[in-house]
Tab-separated table of C-alpha atoms in Angstrom:
chain	number	residue	atom	x	y	z
A	1	MET	CA	3.779	218.573	289.112
A	2	ASN	CA	5.653	221.607	290.351
A	3	ASN	CA	9.070	221.932	288.711
A	4	ASN	CA	11.005	224.083	291.154
A	5	ASN	CA	14.448	223.686	289.585
A	6	ASN	CA	15.744	224.921	292.918
A	7	ASN	CA	19.226	226.278	292.300
A	8	ASN	CA	19.909	226.243	296.026
A	9	LYS	CA	20.336	222.468	295.906
A	10	THR	CA	23.997	223.272	295.254
A	11	TYR	CA	24.203	224.221	298.953
A	12	LYS	CA	23.561	220.627	300.047
A	13	GLY	CA	25.275	219.909	303.339
A	14	ILE	CA	26.172	223.514	304.205
A	15	SER	CA	25.157	224.358	307.764
A	16	SER	CA	23.698	227.786	308.361
A	17	LYS	CA	22.728	229.348	311.684
A	18	LYS	CA	20.323	231.696	309.908
A	19	THR	CA	18.167	230.365	307.102
A	20	VAL	CA	15.104	231.551	305.225
A	21	ILE	CA	12.981	229.250	303.076
A	22	LEU	CA	11.239	231.681	300.767
A	23	GLY	CA	8.100	231.342	298.653
A	24	ALA	CA	6.824	228.331	300.584
A	25	HIS	CA	3.308	226.937	300.375
A	26	VAL	CA	3.294	225.824	304.011
A	27	VAL	CA	1.076	222.842	304.799
A	28	SER	CA	1.339	221.556	308.350
A	29	PRO	CA	-0.457	220.606	311.532
A	30	SER	CA	-0.965	223.920	313.341
A	31	VAL	CA	-0.081	222.640	316.808
A	32	MET	CA	2.099	219.946	318.327
A	33	GLU	CA	-0.337	218.746	320.977
A	34	LEU	CA	-1.801	215.249	321.205
A	35	LEU	CA	-5.281	216.378	320.152
A	36	PRO	CA	-8.083	214.190	318.842
A	37	MET	CA	-7.528	213.769	315.112
A	38	GLU	CA	-10.746	215.622	314.268
A	39	ASP	CA	-9.585	218.654	316.293
A	40	MET	CA	-6.125	218.918	314.714
A	41	PRO	CA	-6.055	222.215	312.765
A	42	LEU	CA	-4.355	222.391	309.369
A	43	LEU	CA	-2.089	225.294	308.471
A	44	ASP	CA	-2.295	225.975	304.717
A	45	LYS	CA	-0.668	229.253	303.645
A	46	ARG	CA	0.931	230.241	300.367
A	47	ASP	CA	3.942	232.475	299.700
A	48	GLN	CA	5.350	232.197	303.198
A	49	ALA	CA	8.884	232.635	304.515
A	50	ILE	CA	10.045	230.103	307.113
A	51	VAL	CA	12.605	231.881	309.289
A	52	ILE	CA	15.127	229.555	310.978
A	53	GLU	CA	17.737	230.414	313.593
A	54	GLU	CA	19.924	227.976	315.541
A	55	ASP	CA	18.167	224.968	313.947
A	56	VAL	CA	14.742	226.136	315.185
A	57	ILE	CA	11.802	227.720	313.366
A	58	LYS	CA	11.488	231.273	314.672
A	59	ASP	CA	8.610	232.501	312.542
A	60	ILE	CA	6.381	231.872	309.531
A	61	ILE	CA	5.682	235.201	307.817
A	62	PRO	CA	4.729	236.445	304.349
A	63	SER	CA	7.635	236.211	301.906
A	64	SER	CA	7.456	239.970	301.397
A	65	GLU	CA	8.499	240.416	305.032
A	66	ALA	CA	11.419	237.942	304.949
A	67	PRO	CA	14.775	239.067	306.366
A	68	PHE	CA	17.701	239.424	303.968
A	69	GLY	CA	21.404	240.072	304.288
A	70	GLU	CA	24.754	238.337	304.106
A	71	GLU	CA	24.099	236.466	307.349
A	72	TRP	CA	21.046	234.708	305.878
A	73	GLU	CA	21.122	231.592	303.738
A	74	VAL	CA	18.116	231.878	301.412
A	75	TYR	CA	16.324	229.011	299.660
A	76	ASP	CA	13.618	230.144	297.265
A	77	VAL	CA	11.299	227.179	296.691
A	78	ARG	CA	9.115	229.206	294.305
A	79	GLY	CA	5.677	228.218	295.526
A	80	ALA	CA	6.425	224.578	296.328
A	81	VAL	CA	4.570	222.774	299.104
A	82	VAL	CA	6.649	222.602	302.299
A	83	ILE	CA	5.589	220.164	305.017
A	84	PRO	CA	7.101	218.930	308.292
A	85	ALA	CA	9.527	216.080	307.783
A	86	LEU	CA	7.988	212.628	308.202
A	87	THR	CA	8.684	210.347	311.150
A	88	GLU	CA	9.080	206.569	310.782
A	89	CYS	CA	7.950	205.355	314.203
A	90	HIS	CA	8.064	201.581	313.564
A	91	THR	CA	10.779	199.866	311.495
A	92	HIS	CA	12.890	196.694	311.574
A	93	ALA	CA	15.595	198.157	309.334
A	94	ILE	CA	18.605	196.120	310.499
A	95	PHE	CA	18.647	192.634	308.996
A	96	ALA	CA	20.361	190.454	306.420
A	97	GLY	CA	18.954	188.290	303.665
A	98	ASP	CA	15.415	188.353	302.301
A	99	ARG	CA	12.164	186.398	302.467
A	100	ALA	CA	10.989	186.876	298.895
A	101	ALA	CA	10.092	183.201	298.447
A	102	GLU	CA	8.008	183.350	301.628
A	103	PHE	CA	6.249	186.474	300.345
A	104	HIS	CA	5.287	184.826	297.053
A	105	ALA	CA	4.144	181.654	298.843
A	106	ARG	CA	1.876	183.760	301.030
A	107	ILE	CA	0.357	185.319	297.920
A	108	GLN	CA	-0.445	181.767	296.808
A	109	GLY	CA	-2.269	181.070	300.083
A	110	GLU	CA	0.339	179.937	302.620
A	111	THR	CA	-0.413	181.422	306.032
A	112	TYR	CA	1.815	183.651	308.154
A	113	HIS	CA	1.399	181.234	311.075
A	114	ASP	CA	2.648	178.300	308.999
A	115	GLN	CA	5.628	180.298	307.778
A	116	GLN	CA	6.657	181.207	311.316
A	117	LYS	CA	6.824	177.482	312.140
A	118	LYS	CA	9.255	176.668	309.328
A	119	GLY	CA	11.015	179.968	308.628
A	120	GLY	CA	9.616	183.423	309.176
A	121	ILE	CA	11.409	185.645	311.664
A	122	ASN	CA	13.862	182.877	312.539
A	123	ALA	CA	14.933	182.641	308.881
A	124	THR	CA	15.969	186.283	309.024
A	125	VAL	CA	17.645	185.618	312.372
A	126	SER	CA	19.870	182.970	310.754
A	127	ALA	CA	20.889	185.278	307.905
A	128	THR	CA	21.481	188.209	310.261
A	129	ARG	CA	23.636	186.184	312.657
A	130	ASP	CA	25.784	185.070	309.707
A	131	ALA	CA	26.311	188.629	308.428
A	132	THR	CA	29.338	190.688	309.449
A	133	ASP	CA	29.040	193.854	311.477
A	134	GLU	CA	30.182	195.923	308.513
A	135	ALA	CA	27.662	194.310	306.188
A	136	LEU	CA	24.832	195.011	308.634
A	137	LEU	CA	26.010	198.595	309.175
A	138	SER	CA	26.288	199.191	305.438
A	139	SER	CA	22.798	197.798	304.853
A	140	LEU	CA	21.284	199.864	307.667
A	141	LYS	CA	22.938	203.059	306.414
A	142	ARG	CA	21.604	202.348	302.948
A	143	TRP	CA	18.050	202.035	304.247
A	144	LEU	CA	18.419	205.167	306.376
A	145	GLU	CA	19.438	207.043	303.236
A	146	VAL	CA	16.318	205.718	301.519
A	147	PHE	CA	14.141	206.851	304.425
A	148	LEU	CA	15.760	210.274	304.273
A	149	GLY	CA	15.180	210.493	300.538
A	150	GLN	CA	11.505	209.735	301.211
A	151	GLY	CA	11.340	212.694	303.601
A	152	ALA	CA	11.793	210.992	307.005
A	153	THR	CA	14.318	212.664	309.328
A	154	ALA	CA	13.507	210.561	312.419
A	155	VAL	CA	13.518	206.763	312.175
A	156	GLU	CA	12.950	204.220	314.910
A	157	VAL	CA	15.029	201.048	314.342
A	158	LYS	CA	14.297	197.842	316.255
A	159	SER	CA	16.675	195.018	316.977
A	160	GLY	CA	15.022	191.608	317.032
A	161	TYR	CA	16.837	189.558	314.405
A	162	GLY	CA	19.579	188.431	316.787
A	163	LEU	CA	17.511	186.640	319.441
A	164	SER	CA	20.361	185.938	321.835
A	165	HIS	CA	22.142	188.110	324.344
A	166	ASP	CA	25.311	188.543	322.299
A	167	GLN	CA	23.526	188.979	318.972
A	168	GLU	CA	20.967	191.491	320.246
A	169	ILE	CA	23.693	193.566	321.905
A	170	ARG	CA	25.636	193.413	318.628
A	171	LEU	CA	22.667	194.682	316.623
A	172	LEU	CA	22.001	197.531	319.053
A	173	ARG	CA	25.654	198.576	318.953
A	174	ILE	CA	25.498	198.658	315.158
A	175	ILE	CA	22.296	200.714	315.260
A	176	ASN	CA	24.055	203.131	317.591
A	177	ARG	CA	27.029	203.370	315.229
A	178	ALA	CA	24.628	204.429	312.486
A	179	LYS	CA	22.983	206.849	314.925
A	180	ALA	CA	26.347	208.453	315.757
A	181	GLU	CA	27.194	208.917	312.089
A	182	GLY	CA	23.981	210.888	311.578
A	183	HIS	CA	23.489	211.104	307.802
A	184	GLY	CA	20.683	213.629	308.336
A	185	VAL	CA	18.517	211.091	310.148
A	186	GLU	CA	17.796	210.933	313.871
A	187	VAL	CA	17.902	207.234	314.759
A	188	LEU	CA	15.914	205.979	317.755
A	189	PRO	CA	16.944	202.437	318.806
A	190	THR	CA	14.463	199.944	320.242
A	191	TYR	CA	15.336	196.647	321.908
A	192	LEU	CA	13.068	193.909	320.525
A	193	GLY	CA	14.741	190.796	321.894
A	194	ALA	CA	11.229	189.411	322.359
A	195	HIS	CA	10.494	189.333	318.622
A	196	ALA	CA	10.262	185.542	318.498
A	197	VAL	CA	11.521	182.637	320.573
A	198	PRO	CA	14.898	181.574	319.144
A	199	ARG	CA	15.047	178.002	317.908
A	200	ASP	CA	18.325	177.374	319.701
A	201	ALA	CA	17.062	178.521	323.106
A	202	LYS	CA	17.148	175.876	325.832
A	203	SER	CA	13.546	176.831	326.596
A	204	ARG	CA	11.203	179.799	326.405
A	205	GLU	CA	11.719	180.383	330.104
A	206	ASP	CA	15.501	180.294	329.746
A	207	TYR	CA	15.514	182.911	326.975
A	208	ILE	CA	13.123	185.216	328.865
A	209	GLU	CA	15.325	184.925	331.950
A	210	GLU	CA	18.370	185.811	329.840
A	211	MET	CA	16.598	188.924	328.556
A	212	ILE	CA	15.543	190.228	331.956
A	213	ILE	CA	18.602	189.214	333.980
A	214	LYS	CA	21.399	189.806	331.477
A	215	THR	CA	20.417	191.671	328.318
A	216	LEU	CA	18.093	194.416	329.549
A	217	PRO	CA	20.526	195.602	332.259
A	218	MET	CA	23.389	195.738	329.726
A	219	VAL	CA	21.252	197.604	327.198
A	220	LYS	CA	20.447	200.136	329.912
A	221	HIS	CA	24.027	200.364	331.199
A	222	GLU	CA	25.413	201.039	327.723
A	223	ASN	CA	22.463	203.275	326.770
A	224	LEU	CA	21.871	201.184	323.659
A	225	ALA	CA	18.106	201.648	323.378
A	226	GLU	CA	15.467	204.140	324.394
A	227	PHE	CA	12.522	201.760	324.004
A	228	VAL	CA	11.705	198.125	324.752
A	229	ASP	CA	9.187	196.297	322.565
A	230	VAL	CA	7.575	192.831	322.693
A	231	PHE	CA	5.685	190.969	319.958
A	232	VAL	CA	2.624	189.688	321.800
A	233	ALA	CA	0.932	187.014	319.695
A	234	SER	CA	0.276	183.290	319.548
A	235	VAL	CA	3.355	182.853	317.332
A	236	ALA	CA	5.580	184.905	319.651
A	237	TYR	CA	5.036	185.805	323.335
A	238	SER	CA	2.018	185.414	325.569
A	239	VAL	CA	0.565	188.270	327.595
A	240	GLU	CA	1.935	186.658	330.733
A	241	GLU	CA	5.440	186.393	329.257
A	242	ALA	CA	5.273	189.967	328.001
A	243	ASP	CA	4.278	191.103	331.486
A	244	ILE	CA	7.497	189.639	332.902
A	245	ILE	CA	9.607	191.416	330.277
A	246	TYR	CA	7.790	194.754	330.558
A	247	ASN	CA	7.991	194.666	334.342
A	248	ALA	CA	11.786	194.381	334.156
A	249	ALA	CA	12.073	197.026	331.427
A	250	HIS	CA	9.812	199.470	333.259
A	251	LYS	CA	11.820	199.123	336.473
A	252	LEU	CA	14.991	199.939	334.511
A	253	GLY	CA	13.404	203.111	333.129
A	254	PHE	CA	12.869	202.178	329.487
A	255	LYS	CA	10.020	203.667	327.469
A	256	LEU	CA	7.655	200.921	326.331
A	257	LYS	CA	6.221	200.022	322.925
A	258	ALA	CA	4.287	196.912	321.882
A	259	HIS	CA	3.256	194.798	318.899
A	260	LEU	CA	-0.374	194.068	319.813
A	261	TRP	CA	-3.416	192.452	318.186
A	262	GLU	CA	-1.755	191.904	314.805
A	263	LEU	CA	-2.877	188.318	314.271
A	264	GLU	CA	-5.678	187.782	316.791
A	265	HIS	CA	-7.283	189.322	319.847
A	266	ASP	CA	-6.093	188.494	323.366
A	267	ASN	CA	-6.075	190.017	326.855
A	268	SER	CA	-3.166	192.403	326.196
A	269	ARG	CA	-5.348	195.197	327.535
A	270	GLU	CA	-4.056	194.129	330.959
A	271	LEU	CA	-0.604	195.340	329.893
A	272	LEU	CA	-1.940	198.745	328.852
A	273	GLU	CA	-3.680	199.113	332.198
A	274	LYS	CA	-0.485	198.244	334.063
A	275	TYR	CA	2.325	200.047	332.183
A	276	PRO	CA	2.760	203.500	330.562
A	277	PHE	CA	3.131	202.600	326.884
A	278	VAL	CA	4.339	205.231	324.443
A	279	SER	CA	2.676	203.411	321.547
A	280	VAL	CA	0.819	200.228	320.678
A	281	ASP	CA	1.276	199.080	317.100
A	282	HIS	CA	-0.535	196.962	314.471
A	283	LEU	CA	-3.995	196.685	316.136
A	284	GLU	CA	-5.809	194.852	313.328
A	285	PHE	CA	-7.784	192.895	315.941
A	286	ALA	CA	-7.978	195.556	318.667
A	287	GLN	CA	-11.367	196.119	320.274
A	288	LYS	CA	-13.042	199.325	321.393
A	289	GLU	CA	-12.281	198.623	325.055
A	290	ASP	CA	-8.585	198.181	324.244
A	291	LEU	CA	-8.337	201.535	322.504
A	292	GLU	CA	-10.278	203.250	325.283
A	293	VAL	CA	-7.519	202.199	327.685
A	294	ALA	CA	-4.827	203.374	325.272
A	295	PHE	CA	-6.355	206.835	324.910
A	296	ALA	CA	-6.951	207.105	328.664
A	297	HIS	CA	-3.191	206.710	329.158
A	298	GLY	CA	-2.065	208.999	326.312
A	299	THR	CA	-0.742	206.043	324.324
A	300	VAL	CA	-0.497	206.498	320.553
A	301	PRO	CA	-2.043	203.751	318.384
A	302	VAL	CA	0.129	203.064	315.332
A	303	LEU	CA	-1.488	201.614	312.216
A	304	LEU	CA	0.743	199.766	309.747
A	305	PRO	CA	-1.214	199.676	306.476
A	306	LEU	CA	1.450	197.966	304.363
A	307	THR	CA	1.679	195.006	306.723
A	308	ALA	CA	-2.094	194.677	306.962
A	309	TRP	CA	-2.263	194.789	303.160
A	310	HIS	CA	0.445	192.127	302.805
A	311	LEU	CA	-1.269	189.833	305.303
A	312	GLY	CA	-4.764	190.381	303.924
A	313	TYR	CA	-6.144	192.179	306.984
A	314	ASN	CA	-8.296	195.305	307.019
A	315	ILE	CA	-7.354	198.250	309.245
A	316	ARG	CA	-10.524	200.126	308.356
A	317	ARG	CA	-12.412	198.611	311.290
A	318	THR	CA	-9.705	199.730	313.746
A	319	TYR	CA	-9.680	203.174	312.162
A	320	GLU	CA	-13.453	203.488	312.592
A	321	VAL	CA	-13.176	202.577	316.276
A	322	ILE	CA	-10.490	205.251	316.718
A	323	LYS	CA	-12.769	207.805	315.081
A	324	GLU	CA	-15.731	206.713	317.208
A	325	LEU	CA	-13.629	207.322	320.308
A	326	LYS	CA	-12.498	210.726	318.965
A	327	GLY	CA	-8.919	209.535	319.159
A	328	TYR	CA	-5.789	209.788	317.062
A	329	PHE	CA	-3.319	207.481	315.364
A	330	ALA	CA	0.103	207.376	313.729
A	331	ILE	CA	1.180	205.377	310.697
A	332	SER	CA	4.503	203.852	309.726
A	333	THR	CA	5.847	201.395	307.180
A	334	ASP	CA	6.818	198.548	309.545
A	335	PHE	CA	9.715	198.123	307.102
A	336	ASN	CA	10.972	194.532	307.433
A	337	PRO	CA	11.978	191.687	305.096
A	338	GLY	CA	8.975	189.482	305.855
A	339	THR	CA	5.681	191.353	305.852
A	340	SER	CA	6.429	194.889	304.649
A	341	PHE	CA	9.442	195.160	302.385
A	342	SER	CA	8.874	198.834	301.605
A	343	PRO	CA	10.654	201.829	303.174
A	344	SER	CA	8.177	204.300	301.643
A	345	LEU	CA	5.621	206.095	303.761
A	346	TRP	CA	4.225	207.448	300.505
A	347	GLN	CA	3.306	203.908	299.499
A	348	ALA	CA	1.748	203.478	302.943
A	349	PHE	CA	-0.291	206.632	302.223
A	350	THR	CA	-1.521	205.191	298.939
A	351	VAL	CA	-2.450	201.791	300.362
A	352	ALA	CA	-4.143	203.291	303.413
A	353	HIS	CA	-6.098	205.684	301.195
A	354	ILE	CA	-7.048	203.438	298.269
A	355	GLU	CA	-7.290	200.037	299.959
A	356	PHE	CA	-8.666	201.087	303.353
A	357	GLY	CA	-10.307	204.454	302.657
A	358	LEU	CA	-8.419	206.554	305.223
A	359	PRO	CA	-8.514	210.313	304.463
A	360	ILE	CA	-5.325	211.904	303.143
A	361	GLU	CA	-5.367	214.828	305.581
A	362	GLU	CA	-5.530	212.401	308.510
A	363	LEU	CA	-2.741	210.255	307.045
A	364	PHE	CA	-0.676	213.430	306.730
A	365	PHE	CA	-1.196	214.188	310.420
A	366	ALA	CA	-0.546	210.513	311.260
A	367	SER	CA	2.880	210.537	309.576
A	368	THR	CA	4.022	213.857	311.050
A	369	VAL	CA	2.845	215.132	314.417
A	370	TYR	CA	1.278	211.879	315.669
A	371	ALA	CA	4.153	209.707	314.456
A	372	ALA	CA	6.532	211.996	316.336
A	373	LYS	CA	4.389	211.617	319.454
A	374	ALA	CA	4.609	207.825	319.051
A	375	LEU	CA	8.326	208.264	319.788
A	376	ARG	CA	7.863	210.984	322.421
A	377	LEU	CA	9.471	213.514	320.063
A	378	ASN	CA	7.923	216.814	321.046
A	379	ASP	CA	9.979	219.171	318.893
A	380	ILE	CA	9.208	217.899	315.374
A	381	GLY	CA	6.089	217.113	313.380
A	382	ALA	CA	4.726	220.596	312.716
A	383	ILE	CA	5.892	223.851	311.158
A	384	VAL	CA	5.345	226.126	314.137
A	385	PRO	CA	7.616	228.580	315.961
A	386	GLY	CA	9.820	226.714	318.435
A	387	SER	CA	9.899	223.422	316.559
A	388	LYS	CA	13.016	221.957	314.967
A	389	ALA	CA	13.456	222.945	311.341
A	390	ASP	CA	12.990	219.428	309.934
A	391	LEU	CA	11.199	220.165	306.677
A	392	VAL	CA	10.405	218.599	303.321
A	393	VAL	CA	9.874	220.393	300.017
A	394	LEU	CA	7.438	218.463	297.826
A	395	ASN	CA	7.250	218.414	294.051
A	396	VAL	CA	3.433	218.369	294.031
A	397	PRO	CA	0.999	221.317	293.876
A	398	SER	CA	-1.112	220.403	296.919
A	399	LEU	CA	-1.770	217.894	299.675
A	400	ASP	CA	-4.515	216.389	297.485
A	401	TRP	CA	-1.846	214.848	295.262
A	402	LEU	CA	-0.653	212.578	298.075
A	403	GLY	CA	-2.155	209.139	297.542
A	404	TYR	CA	-3.512	210.316	294.196
A	405	LEU	CA	0.013	210.380	292.756
A	406	HIS	CA	1.652	207.055	293.479
A	407	GLY	CA	4.687	205.135	292.339
A	408	ILE	CA	6.754	208.341	292.371
A	409	ASN	CA	8.574	209.854	295.352
A	410	PRO	CA	7.210	213.423	295.682
A	411	VAL	CA	10.166	214.715	297.738
A	412	ASP	CA	12.262	217.496	296.197
A	413	MET	CA	14.395	218.640	299.174
A	414	VAL	CA	14.845	217.647	302.815
A	415	PHE	CA	16.027	219.976	305.587
A	416	LYS	CA	17.349	218.647	308.896
A	417	ASN	CA	17.774	221.268	311.627
A	418	GLY	CA	17.472	223.974	308.997
A	419	SER	CA	20.157	222.630	306.652
A	420	PRO	CA	19.569	220.788	303.392
A	421	VAL	CA	20.545	217.123	303.624
A	422	GLN	CA	18.812	215.678	300.566
């Protein structure tokens, strides 16, 4: 491993309008376009200077040509690998309690479907409803700090463990409190009121009506979420029910995301043909025709290898369909207390690489430029002039060590908008 012993870590938290990261081994997607994965070029240059002004990368030049002077804050990383910061495009990071017993029972053969009938998401809903606002905020901030320490400077956070009007609004307000406090992480809230049908609802129809008549308009009025998501599955919401919710959300101007084809295949393709989805996530049981529609609309497929691994599914088949179609994909942790209790994209790298055989270079693209596109973030995900200076210094000698080295966080430093935050 590369021991940088970077003395500039003492500058943590100091904001600088002019910054140079010196001696960088820059490894990055070369463009920020939504290209087919096989056409995405890799930038791999040693001994480079990353020149940053006003939070934006102005140039990548040889270190020998780097600007110097009192107005420049200089960080010499001494040959370390520098990559774009990671993006977590699918998380459920606000919750209370745990489902450890459920996890171990599943290892012993209990099915996810059976657990949803007796506990599952609704068990977390009960614990979350009982938690105080401050406890939920403290927990969320803790997990955001963990994400940041793992190199992620943009994190999507879904509600979905409130499952009533008042509780979902409460969770979104707490997410927005964490967003306002910053902590070096850009937080992107998603309303997932349709995560499961609450056990205390008068009926499915009554809860759906509450979402579209009462909750969605308030979420929009208070600007509490950028995205609306629905879990479409036999244990959650039907395609027809999701259509009602997405129709209301689309009319209100929300961007749309979806949990699709995680547990079985259905006719959710009708939704993709009807609405402009930013991303469709999970996809273990997606078919070629489904992904053809997604790519035709510029929708980003998001693979969640840790969840597939936990549930005993194989994402390799979906990956091969994506490659056959000359498409692209993002990855994320799906961090949640039930099926993916890991906030580490590096672990997702390892599982996707070792368990499912996905190439490391493609996983690197999937967690940077494509993950950013899965949130419609067009200014991060690559080290190119004009992009935000969200960067990660790694304590490994090359990209080949990702997946190969596991069980250790490879992050040495994190820069947000050109300033060190970790």
